[in-house]
């Protein structure tokens, strides 16, 4: 039986396909083998001694202490692309909200007092202050051409916009999905000088923190619109406020509320709603739970953000799942320890990613506690566990 602790109200009805005979799942579960969460911040929480995996039912993982977990040999999984359509749709809505001044205009009408005749008179008298502009022919810059950015760029092309994209780490998979009408730009600064709208679809990390600062905002066309459904921290908040006040920015649309941004009249601030559709929530939970369950039952790794993809078809015997440092000699020390215990390796898969590696070893016989302990204490091994024969996880 595996214990899976959930945060962020991950609904049990979305997990009905997981066998309750093998998995105890819920917010009250203690001594977790796995944690499932959305935006809950794990940074200041102690890592439970029992923890084997963390599953993020979404895309961004800046709420998870990835490095500390990696050092303990604990994979973190996310759900790549599972909420991309939801965020794309809200981003497209943001383009319209800003260009047609929809939020301010709706607020104005809602505030009107009086009978029909009075309201109609006031509407016609004042509507000019909410006049907007059209998207067709305008220039949109997309920073980050990942799961979301590619969809935003392609949809904006269909709206008649001229789209420029910047992503220094663009993957082949995402490049293949990008419309050929999107102009790829080699530097962020060059992209900024082109555009009327800028939308950010990047993770928050040490390289992207305050990426959009005062200097970069000054390169945008006057009256530009900035859309941020990435994370609050990817923009320099004070610079955004200054740009809104000077008119450099016509609007700032975000789903990350802070007091300072809320106090800006031309900021359009939503709750953190980018991924909050029934479809995205379901896609995210299904995707990440599938990865976590496969890892717990078979030691396989798919969609991890800190360990490599490792798969190995089960040959029926006992399996060792080992997280290790990506350093010379670790795998040979593991095989020596197994040979010393007179265990034969039937199948082995070892994959590395940056500083870390993961090794799956299928054995011809059961492994004793002393040998397992020996492997756990082998230099370079971060975690090791024994996975007995498995019958799969569907009921
Ligand atoms: N508001 C929401 O509800 C919501 C929902 C989903 C995702 N997000 C945020 O959006 C981010 C992107 O999500 P995704 O699913 O598209 O992720 P993704 O990993 O598919 O794409 C991110 C892209 O950003 C690129 N990138 C990284 N650093 C960059 C930089 N300095 N300049 C330009 N490009 C850079 C990467 O190469 C990658 O292609 C997430 O990390 C998360 O923070 C927010
Ligand atoms: O990174 C993400 O996937 C989004 O920010 C969604 O977060 P949420 O699952 O807390 O809505």
PDB file of C-alpha atoms and ligand atoms in Angstrom, residues 8 37-40 56-63 78-79 82-84 87 148 229-231 255-256 272-277 280-281 284, ligand 2:
ATOM      1  CA  UNK A   8      -4.742  22.110  -2.931  1.00  0.00           C
ATOM      2  CA  UNK A  37      -0.110  19.204  -5.182  1.00  0.00           C
ATOM      3  CA  UNK A  38      -0.844  22.255  -7.312  1.00  0.00           C
ATOM      4  CA  UNK A  39       0.489  25.630  -6.089  1.00  0.00           C
ATOM      5  CA  UNK A  40       0.948  24.694  -2.414  1.00  0.00           C
ATOM      6  CA  UNK A  56       2.788  18.707  -9.483  1.00  0.00           C
ATOM      7  CA  UNK A  57      -0.640  18.658 -11.149  1.00  0.00           C
ATOM      8  CA  UNK A  58       0.319  21.521 -13.418  1.00  0.00           C
ATOM      9  CA  UNK A  59       3.287  23.092 -15.133  1.00  0.00           C
ATOM     10  CA  UNK A  60       5.256  25.496 -12.888  1.00  0.00           C
ATOM     11  CA  UNK A  61       7.396  23.921 -10.159  1.00  0.00           C
ATOM     12  CA  UNK A  62       8.787  27.015  -8.442  1.00  0.00           C
ATOM     13  CA  UNK A  63       6.729  26.089  -5.338  1.00  0.00           C
ATOM     14  CA  UNK A  78       4.762  17.663 -13.508  1.00  0.00           C
ATOM     15  CA  UNK A  79       2.110  17.543 -16.220  1.00  0.00           C
ATOM     16  CA  UNK A  82      -1.811  19.446 -19.677  1.00  0.00           C
ATOM     17  CA  UNK A  83      -3.145  22.944 -18.922  1.00  0.00           C
ATOM     18  CA  UNK A  84      -1.689  24.731 -21.957  1.00  0.00           C
ATOM     19  CA  UNK A  87      -3.818  29.255 -20.368  1.00  0.00           C
ATOM     20  CA  UNK A 148       1.607  27.450 -23.793  1.00  0.00           C
ATOM     21  CA  UNK A 229       0.298  34.520 -16.803  1.00  0.00           C
ATOM     22  CA  UNK A 230       3.747  33.098 -15.911  1.00  0.00           C
ATOM     23  CA  UNK A 231       4.528  34.167 -12.353  1.00  0.00           C
ATOM     24  CA  UNK A 255      -3.438  36.390 -12.847  1.00  0.00           C
ATOM     25  CA  UNK A 256      -0.954  37.083 -10.035  1.00  0.00           C
ATOM     26  CA  UNK A 272      -4.670  32.732 -10.365  1.00  0.00           C
ATOM     27  CA  UNK A 273      -7.092  31.237 -12.893  1.00  0.00           C
ATOM     28  CA  UNK A 274      -4.933  30.332 -15.903  1.00  0.00           C
ATOM     29  CA  UNK A 275      -5.266  26.587 -15.388  1.00  0.00           C
ATOM     30  CA  UNK A 276      -8.611  26.580 -13.614  1.00  0.00           C
ATOM     31  CA  UNK A 277     -10.859  24.860 -16.111  1.00  0.00           C
ATOM     32  CA  UNK A 280      -7.145  21.360 -17.501  1.00  0.00           C
ATOM     33  CA  UNK A 281      -7.614  20.185 -13.918  1.00  0.00           C
ATOM     34  CA  UNK A 284      -3.183  17.651 -15.073  1.00  0.00           C
TER      35      UNK A 284
HETATM   36  O1  LIG B   2       1.965  26.358 -13.217  1.00  0.00           O
HETATM   37  C1  LIG B   2       0.795  26.035 -13.353  1.00  0.00           C
HETATM   38  O2  LIG B   2       0.422  24.934 -13.819  1.00  0.00           O
HETATM   39  C2  LIG B   2      -0.249  27.036 -13.022  1.00  0.00           C
HETATM   40  O3  LIG B   2       0.260  28.147 -12.397  1.00  0.00           O
HETATM   41  C3  LIG B   2      -1.476  26.495 -12.406  1.00  0.00           C
HETATM   42  O4  LIG B   2      -1.430  26.500 -11.017  1.00  0.00           O
HETATM   43  P1  LIG B   2      -2.655  25.869 -10.203  1.00  0.00           P
HETATM   44  O5  LIG B   2      -2.638  24.399 -10.505  1.00  0.00           O
HETATM   45  O6  LIG B   2      -2.361  26.169  -8.776  1.00  0.00           O
HETATM   46  O7  LIG B   2      -3.891  26.525 -10.697  1.00  0.00           O
END
